[in-house]
Amino acid sequence: MENFNEFESKGNVPNRDSGSIISHAFGIYKDIFIYPLVAGLIFFIVISILLSLTGVWAIFMDASQNSGGGYNPDIYRELYHGTPFLTFAGSASLFNILLFSPLVVGTIYIAHKKNIKQDIQFSDLFIGYKQNFLNIVLFGLIFAIVSGICSWLFYIPAVFVMPFLFFGYPFLLFQNISAIEALKRSIDIVKNNYVDILVINLLAYLCSLLGFFACCIGIIITYMFYYSTMYSAYCAYVALPRQLEQN
């Protein structure tokens, strides 16, 4: 487990405004994107394997052919309520929590090491599996449940609700606290700066979706930018995390 010493790190801290935080996050992300790219590839490979194992990919192809290349709500409604799709959805959610949440923490950790000019190791991407893993997984479950409910309500609530979870992952990494405590501290910060965090969260999310314009495959590169922004916002609204002790 990594430990943080009591001396403050030397790194850049953005101002508490959306432009400064997004710019800070982009400046870091463009230099470390290869690591989030690997994380994204790992995740998408696992999802692809699940699609094949559950037979959902073949079902999607059949549904597309049967609908004549257009959208047939009856066919897709039957698909979404079918056992293979539910199996895939459940498996994907499980892997999202167990696999992807620690990779999010790893991306935040690498962003921090870049900011304080420490050497980055490929193994840093997997720090979430070594430090505070159970609480990271629990917070990932909370994150998945909240986002799932927002999706069920046609996504609109996500714009206003998801910002309250924005600081959770950085708290779990840098302060090594429980998932519930991380959620409480995140909520405390956001409720006192709600409009600003709302704008930052929305901009970070939109920037992360830019990869869709590159035939969708670019999303693998841009998707993790959202989590890099979490680090920059944490620096601005909490503090620059303390420097890691080198063992």
mmCIF file of C-alpha atoms in Angstrom:
data_model
loop_
_atom_site.group_PDB
_atom_site.id
_atom_site.type_symbol
_atom_site.label_atom_id
_atom_site.label_comp_id
_atom_site.label_asym_id
_atom_site.label_seq_id
_atom_site.Cartn_x
_atom_site.Cartn_y
_atom_site.Cartn_z
ATOM 1 C CA MET A 1 0.000 0.000 0.000
ATOM 2 C CA GLU A 2 1.279 3.422 -0.878
ATOM 3 C CA ASN A 3 1.493 6.076 1.801
ATOM 4 C CA PHE A 4 1.398 9.847 1.549
ATOM 5 C CA ASN A 5 3.842 11.810 3.665
ATOM 6 C CA GLU A 6 3.054 14.985 5.543
ATOM 7 C CA PHE A 7 4.835 17.368 3.168
ATOM 8 C CA GLU A 8 2.976 19.100 0.415
ATOM 9 C CA SER A 9 3.868 18.188 -3.145
ATOM 10 C CA LYS A 10 5.094 20.664 -5.694
ATOM 11 C CA GLY A 11 2.573 20.686 -8.494
ATOM 12 C CA ASN A 12 0.153 22.923 -10.337
ATOM 13 C CA VAL A 13 -3.188 23.757 -8.731
ATOM 14 C CA PRO A 14 -5.944 25.216 -10.934
ATOM 15 C CA ASN A 15 -8.240 28.006 -9.881
ATOM 16 C CA ARG A 16 -11.786 27.209 -8.811
ATOM 17 C CA ASP A 17 -13.408 27.837 -12.151
ATOM 18 C CA SER A 18 -14.389 25.546 -14.980
ATOM 19 C CA GLY A 19 -11.957 26.962 -17.545
ATOM 20 C CA SER A 20 -8.932 26.610 -15.291
ATOM 21 C CA ILE A 21 -9.849 23.105 -14.136
ATOM 22 C CA ILE A 22 -10.621 21.758 -17.624
ATOM 23 C CA SER A 23 -7.412 23.321 -18.941
ATOM 24 C CA HIS A 24 -5.407 21.814 -16.069
ATOM 25 C CA ALA A 25 -6.932 18.388 -16.682
ATOM 26 C CA PHE A 26 -6.278 18.583 -20.434
ATOM 27 C CA GLY A 27 -2.668 19.643 -19.897
ATOM 28 C CA ILE A 28 -2.079 16.527 -17.809
ATOM 29 C CA TYR A 29 -4.215 14.147 -19.836
ATOM 30 C CA LYS A 30 -2.503 14.827 -23.162
ATOM 31 C CA ASP A 31 0.775 13.630 -21.630
ATOM 32 C CA ILE A 32 -0.611 10.492 -19.951
ATOM 33 C CA PHE A 33 -3.376 9.423 -22.349
ATOM 34 C CA ILE A 34 -1.535 6.200 -23.226
ATOM 35 C CA TYR A 35 -2.302 4.856 -19.728
ATOM 36 C CA PRO A 36 -6.042 5.649 -19.835
ATOM 37 C CA LEU A 37 -5.981 4.239 -23.369
ATOM 38 C CA VAL A 38 -4.712 0.927 -21.993
ATOM 39 C CA ALA A 39 -7.376 1.047 -19.273
ATOM 40 C CA GLY A 40 -10.070 1.684 -21.875
ATOM 41 C CA LEU A 41 -8.816 -1.142 -24.079
ATOM 42 C CA ILE A 42 -8.840 -3.562 -21.163
ATOM 43 C CA PHE A 43 -12.426 -2.617 -20.377
ATOM 44 C CA PHE A 44 -13.667 -2.812 -23.974
ATOM 45 C CA ILE A 45 -11.934 -6.147 -24.528
ATOM 46 C CA VAL A 46 -13.684 -7.591 -21.491
ATOM 47 C CA ILE A 47 -17.034 -6.225 -22.698
ATOM 48 C CA SER A 48 -16.417 -7.734 -26.139
ATOM 49 C CA ILE A 49 -15.673 -11.108 -24.579
ATOM 50 C CA LEU A 50 -18.906 -10.872 -22.577
ATOM 51 C CA LEU A 51 -20.833 -10.008 -25.729
ATOM 52 C CA SER A 52 -19.488 -13.134 -27.398
ATOM 53 C CA LEU A 53 -19.868 -15.495 -24.434
ATOM 54 C CA THR A 54 -23.463 -14.473 -23.744
ATOM 55 C CA GLY A 55 -24.419 -14.544 -27.425
ATOM 56 C CA VAL A 56 -25.680 -10.977 -27.252
ATOM 57 C CA TRP A 57 -23.543 -9.828 -30.191
ATOM 58 C CA ALA A 58 -25.108 -12.415 -32.485
ATOM 59 C CA ILE A 59 -28.576 -11.448 -31.245
ATOM 60 C CA PHE A 60 -27.890 -7.771 -31.992
ATOM 61 C CA MET A 61 -26.791 -8.693 -35.509
ATOM 62 C CA ASP A 62 -29.944 -10.781 -36.069
ATOM 63 C CA ALA A 63 -32.130 -7.987 -34.711
ATOM 64 C CA SER A 64 -30.465 -5.487 -37.034
ATOM 65 C CA GLN A 65 -30.998 -7.735 -40.073
ATOM 66 C CA ASN A 66 -34.603 -8.520 -39.150
ATOM 67 C CA SER A 67 -35.374 -4.843 -38.801
ATOM 68 C CA GLY A 68 -34.127 -4.205 -42.346
ATOM 69 C CA GLY A 69 -31.356 -1.922 -41.153
ATOM 70 C CA GLY A 70 -33.852 0.412 -39.478
ATOM 71 C CA TYR A 71 -35.138 0.719 -35.961
ATOM 72 C CA ASN A 72 -37.913 -1.694 -34.991
ATOM 73 C CA PRO A 73 -38.977 -1.037 -31.384
ATOM 74 C CA ASP A 74 -40.715 -4.400 -31.025
ATOM 75 C CA ILE A 75 -37.593 -6.370 -31.935
ATOM 76 C CA TYR A 76 -35.336 -4.380 -29.629
ATOM 77 C CA ARG A 77 -37.883 -4.444 -26.806
ATOM 78 C CA GLU A 78 -37.876 -8.229 -26.995
ATOM 79 C CA LEU A 79 -34.085 -8.207 -27.012
ATOM 80 C CA TYR A 80 -33.766 -5.963 -23.973
ATOM 81 C CA HIS A 81 -36.108 -8.176 -21.965
ATOM 82 C CA GLY A 82 -34.470 -11.398 -23.086
ATOM 83 C CA THR A 83 -32.390 -13.587 -20.785
ATOM 84 C CA PRO A 84 -29.110 -13.278 -22.780
ATOM 85 C CA PHE A 85 -29.292 -9.501 -22.691
ATOM 86 C CA LEU A 86 -30.021 -9.480 -18.968
ATOM 87 C CA THR A 87 -27.123 -11.874 -18.428
ATOM 88 C CA PHE A 88 -24.847 -9.568 -20.377
ATOM 89 C CA ALA A 89 -26.110 -6.455 -18.589
ATOM 90 C CA GLY A 90 -25.559 -8.029 -15.190
ATOM 91 C CA SER A 91 -22.114 -9.329 -16.119
ATOM 92 C CA ALA A 92 -21.094 -6.003 -17.650
ATOM 93 C CA SER A 93 -22.188 -4.166 -14.511
ATOM 94 C CA LEU A 94 -20.224 -6.551 -12.335
ATOM 95 C CA PHE A 95 -17.073 -6.155 -14.423
ATOM 96 C CA ASN A 96 -17.578 -2.397 -14.539
ATOM 97 C CA ILE A 97 -17.476 -2.338 -10.753
ATOM 98 C CA LEU A 98 -14.707 -4.884 -10.166
ATOM 99 C CA LEU A 99 -12.500 -4.024 -13.139
ATOM 100 C CA PHE A 100 -13.160 -0.461 -14.186
ATOM 101 C CA SER A 101 -13.445 1.317 -10.814
ATOM 102 C CA PRO A 102 -9.854 0.470 -9.780
ATOM 103 C CA LEU A 103 -8.672 1.572 -13.235
ATOM 104 C CA VAL A 104 -10.388 4.930 -12.668
ATOM 105 C CA VAL A 105 -8.400 5.305 -9.455
ATOM 106 C CA GLY A 106 -5.248 4.326 -11.332
ATOM 107 C CA THR A 107 -5.883 7.042 -13.920
ATOM 108 C CA ILE A 108 -6.303 9.624 -11.158
ATOM 109 C CA TYR A 109 -3.092 8.411 -9.512
ATOM 110 C CA ILE A 110 -1.122 8.688 -12.763
ATOM 111 C CA ALA A 111 -2.518 12.203 -13.307
ATOM 112 C CA HIS A 112 -1.239 13.117 -9.844
ATOM 113 C CA LYS A 113 2.245 11.703 -10.468
ATOM 114 C CA LYS A 114 2.424 13.624 -13.740
ATOM 115 C CA ASN A 115 1.357 16.826 -12.017
ATOM 116 C CA ILE A 116 4.048 16.560 -9.336
ATOM 117 C CA LYS A 117 6.642 15.378 -11.877
ATOM 118 C CA GLN A 118 7.198 11.911 -10.472
ATOM 119 C CA ASP A 119 8.230 9.003 -12.666
ATOM 120 C CA ILE A 120 5.219 7.004 -13.829
ATOM 121 C CA GLN A 121 5.254 3.208 -13.831
ATOM 122 C CA PHE A 122 2.830 1.096 -15.825
ATOM 123 C CA SER A 123 1.912 -0.668 -12.558
ATOM 124 C CA ASP A 124 0.583 2.668 -11.230
ATOM 125 C CA LEU A 125 -2.511 2.085 -13.352
ATOM 126 C CA PHE A 126 -3.416 -0.811 -11.056
ATOM 127 C CA ILE A 127 -2.968 0.894 -7.687
ATOM 128 C CA GLY A 128 -6.708 0.610 -7.094
ATOM 129 C CA TYR A 129 -6.306 -3.163 -6.783
ATOM 130 C CA LYS A 130 -3.646 -2.762 -4.098
ATOM 131 C CA GLN A 131 -4.947 0.138 -2.041
ATOM 132 C CA ASN A 132 -8.433 0.526 -0.539
ATOM 133 C CA PHE A 133 -9.833 -1.962 -3.079
ATOM 134 C CA LEU A 134 -13.008 -2.931 -1.192
ATOM 135 C CA ASN A 135 -14.061 0.676 -0.680
ATOM 136 C CA ILE A 136 -13.279 1.515 -4.302
ATOM 137 C CA VAL A 137 -15.505 -1.372 -5.396
ATOM 138 C CA LEU A 138 -18.257 -0.293 -2.993
ATOM 139 C CA PHE A 139 -18.128 3.266 -4.294
ATOM 140 C CA GLY A 140 -18.181 1.876 -7.833
ATOM 141 C CA LEU A 141 -21.371 0.030 -6.900
ATOM 142 C CA ILE A 142 -22.913 3.239 -5.556
ATOM 143 C CA PHE A 143 -21.807 5.074 -8.713
ATOM 144 C CA ALA A 144 -23.342 2.360 -10.923
ATOM 145 C CA ILE A 145 -26.640 2.323 -9.020
ATOM 146 C CA VAL A 146 -27.020 6.113 -9.128
ATOM 147 C CA SER A 147 -26.112 6.327 -12.820
ATOM 148 C CA GLY A 148 -28.430 3.379 -13.556
ATOM 149 C CA ILE A 149 -31.366 5.075 -11.872
ATOM 150 C CA CYS A 150 -30.615 8.307 -13.725
ATOM 151 C CA SER A 151 -30.510 6.387 -17.017
ATOM 152 C CA TRP A 152 -33.839 4.754 -16.240
ATOM 153 C CA LEU A 153 -35.243 8.258 -15.753
ATOM 154 C CA PHE A 154 -34.145 9.253 -19.292
ATOM 155 C CA TYR A 155 -30.691 10.593 -18.290
ATOM 156 C CA ILE A 156 -31.863 14.112 -17.432
ATOM 157 C CA PRO A 157 -31.398 13.634 -13.645
ATOM 158 C CA ALA A 158 -27.783 12.560 -14.265
ATOM 159 C CA VAL A 159 -26.863 16.137 -15.145
ATOM 160 C CA PHE A 160 -27.960 17.314 -11.710
ATOM 161 C CA VAL A 161 -27.202 14.253 -9.548
ATOM 162 C CA MET A 162 -23.864 12.836 -10.753
ATOM 163 C CA PRO A 163 -21.843 15.924 -9.697
ATOM 164 C CA PHE A 164 -22.389 14.898 -6.070
ATOM 165 C CA LEU A 165 -20.192 11.833 -6.688
ATOM 166 C CA PHE A 166 -17.476 13.789 -8.501
ATOM 167 C CA PHE A 167 -14.881 13.808 -5.708
ATOM 168 C CA GLY A 168 -15.446 10.287 -4.412
ATOM 169 C CA TYR A 169 -12.687 8.451 -6.249
ATOM 170 C CA PRO A 170 -9.962 11.024 -5.421
ATOM 171 C CA PHE A 171 -10.938 10.896 -1.748
ATOM 172 C CA LEU A 172 -10.677 7.106 -1.783
ATOM 173 C CA LEU A 173 -7.171 7.273 -3.246
ATOM 174 C CA PHE A 174 -5.604 10.217 -1.496
ATOM 175 C CA GLN A 175 -7.237 9.934 1.927
ATOM 176 C CA ASN A 176 -7.728 6.157 2.031
ATOM 177 C CA ILE A 177 -11.164 6.482 3.634
ATOM 178 C CA SER A 178 -14.340 4.402 3.414
ATOM 179 C CA ALA A 179 -16.715 4.616 0.466
ATOM 180 C CA ILE A 180 -19.469 6.147 2.606
ATOM 181 C CA GLU A 181 -17.110 8.747 4.046
ATOM 182 C CA ALA A 182 -15.829 9.579 0.563
ATOM 183 C CA LEU A 183 -19.428 10.037 -0.611
ATOM 184 C CA LYS A 184 -20.229 12.300 2.348
ATOM 185 C CA ARG A 185 -17.177 14.482 1.781
ATOM 186 C CA SER A 186 -17.906 14.723 -1.928
ATOM 187 C CA ILE A 187 -21.478 15.794 -1.233
ATOM 188 C CA ASP A 188 -20.284 18.393 1.297
ATOM 189 C CA ILE A 189 -17.992 20.023 -1.266
ATOM 190 C CA VAL A 190 -20.514 19.959 -4.091
ATOM 191 C CA LYS A 191 -23.452 21.331 -2.136
ATOM 192 C CA ASN A 192 -21.367 24.383 -1.220
ATOM 193 C CA ASN A 193 -20.185 24.894 -4.811
ATOM 194 C CA TYR A 194 -23.011 23.274 -6.720
ATOM 195 C CA VAL A 195 -23.312 25.468 -9.813
ATOM 196 C CA ASP A 196 -19.556 25.511 -10.427
ATOM 197 C CA ILE A 197 -19.178 21.728 -9.998
ATOM 198 C CA LEU A 198 -22.270 21.157 -12.142
ATOM 199 C CA VAL A 199 -20.660 23.069 -15.012
ATOM 200 C CA ILE A 200 -17.293 21.328 -14.550
ATOM 201 C CA ASN A 201 -18.923 17.898 -14.433
ATOM 202 C CA LEU A 202 -20.941 18.583 -17.597
ATOM 203 C CA LEU A 203 -17.965 19.974 -19.521
ATOM 204 C CA ALA A 204 -15.767 17.061 -18.467
ATOM 205 C CA TYR A 205 -18.419 14.598 -19.598
ATOM 206 C CA LEU A 206 -18.889 16.316 -22.966
ATOM 207 C CA CYS A 207 -15.126 16.431 -23.558
ATOM 208 C CA SER A 208 -14.935 12.716 -22.765
ATOM 209 C CA LEU A 209 -17.514 12.013 -25.481
ATOM 210 C CA LEU A 210 -15.553 13.784 -28.212
ATOM 211 C CA GLY A 211 -14.139 10.458 -29.350
ATOM 212 C CA PHE A 212 -17.531 9.534 -30.773
ATOM 213 C CA PHE A 213 -16.856 11.967 -33.611
ATOM 214 C CA ALA A 214 -13.892 9.813 -34.717
ATOM 215 C CA CYS A 215 -16.065 6.899 -35.898
ATOM 216 C CA CYS A 216 -16.765 6.099 -32.225
ATOM 217 C CA ILE A 217 -13.413 4.307 -31.783
ATOM 218 C CA GLY A 218 -11.870 7.542 -30.492
ATOM 219 C CA ILE A 219 -13.980 7.205 -27.359
ATOM 220 C CA ILE A 220 -11.375 4.755 -26.076
ATOM 221 C CA ILE A 221 -8.887 7.628 -25.972
ATOM 222 C CA THR A 222 -11.126 10.414 -24.682
ATOM 223 C CA TYR A 223 -13.451 8.547 -22.286
ATOM 224 C CA MET A 224 -11.101 8.625 -19.274
ATOM 225 C CA PHE A 225 -10.663 12.395 -19.504
ATOM 226 C CA TYR A 226 -13.708 12.692 -17.243
ATOM 227 C CA TYR A 227 -11.783 11.013 -14.434
ATOM 228 C CA SER A 228 -8.658 13.063 -15.003
ATOM 229 C CA THR A 229 -10.858 16.120 -14.462
ATOM 230 C CA MET A 230 -11.842 14.681 -11.089
ATOM 231 C CA TYR A 231 -8.202 14.983 -10.049
ATOM 232 C CA SER A 232 -7.898 18.596 -11.207
ATOM 233 C CA ALA A 233 -11.129 19.523 -9.423
ATOM 234 C CA TYR A 234 -9.878 17.796 -6.263
ATOM 235 C CA CYS A 235 -6.680 19.871 -6.380
ATOM 236 C CA ALA A 236 -8.724 23.061 -6.722
ATOM 237 C CA TYR A 237 -11.446 22.405 -4.145
ATOM 238 C CA VAL A 238 -9.685 20.187 -1.590
ATOM 239 C CA ALA A 239 -5.895 20.444 -1.835
ATOM 240 C CA LEU A 240 -2.935 19.313 -3.849
ATOM 241 C CA PRO A 241 -2.458 15.709 -2.646
ATOM 242 C CA ARG A 242 0.632 15.065 -0.587
ATOM 243 C CA GLN A 243 3.658 13.503 -2.180
ATOM 244 C CA LEU A 244 3.989 9.739 -2.192
ATOM 245 C CA GLU A 245 6.679 8.209 -0.062
ATOM 246 C CA GLN A 246 9.063 6.239 -2.228
ATOM 247 C CA ASN A 247 9.583 2.761 -0.777
#
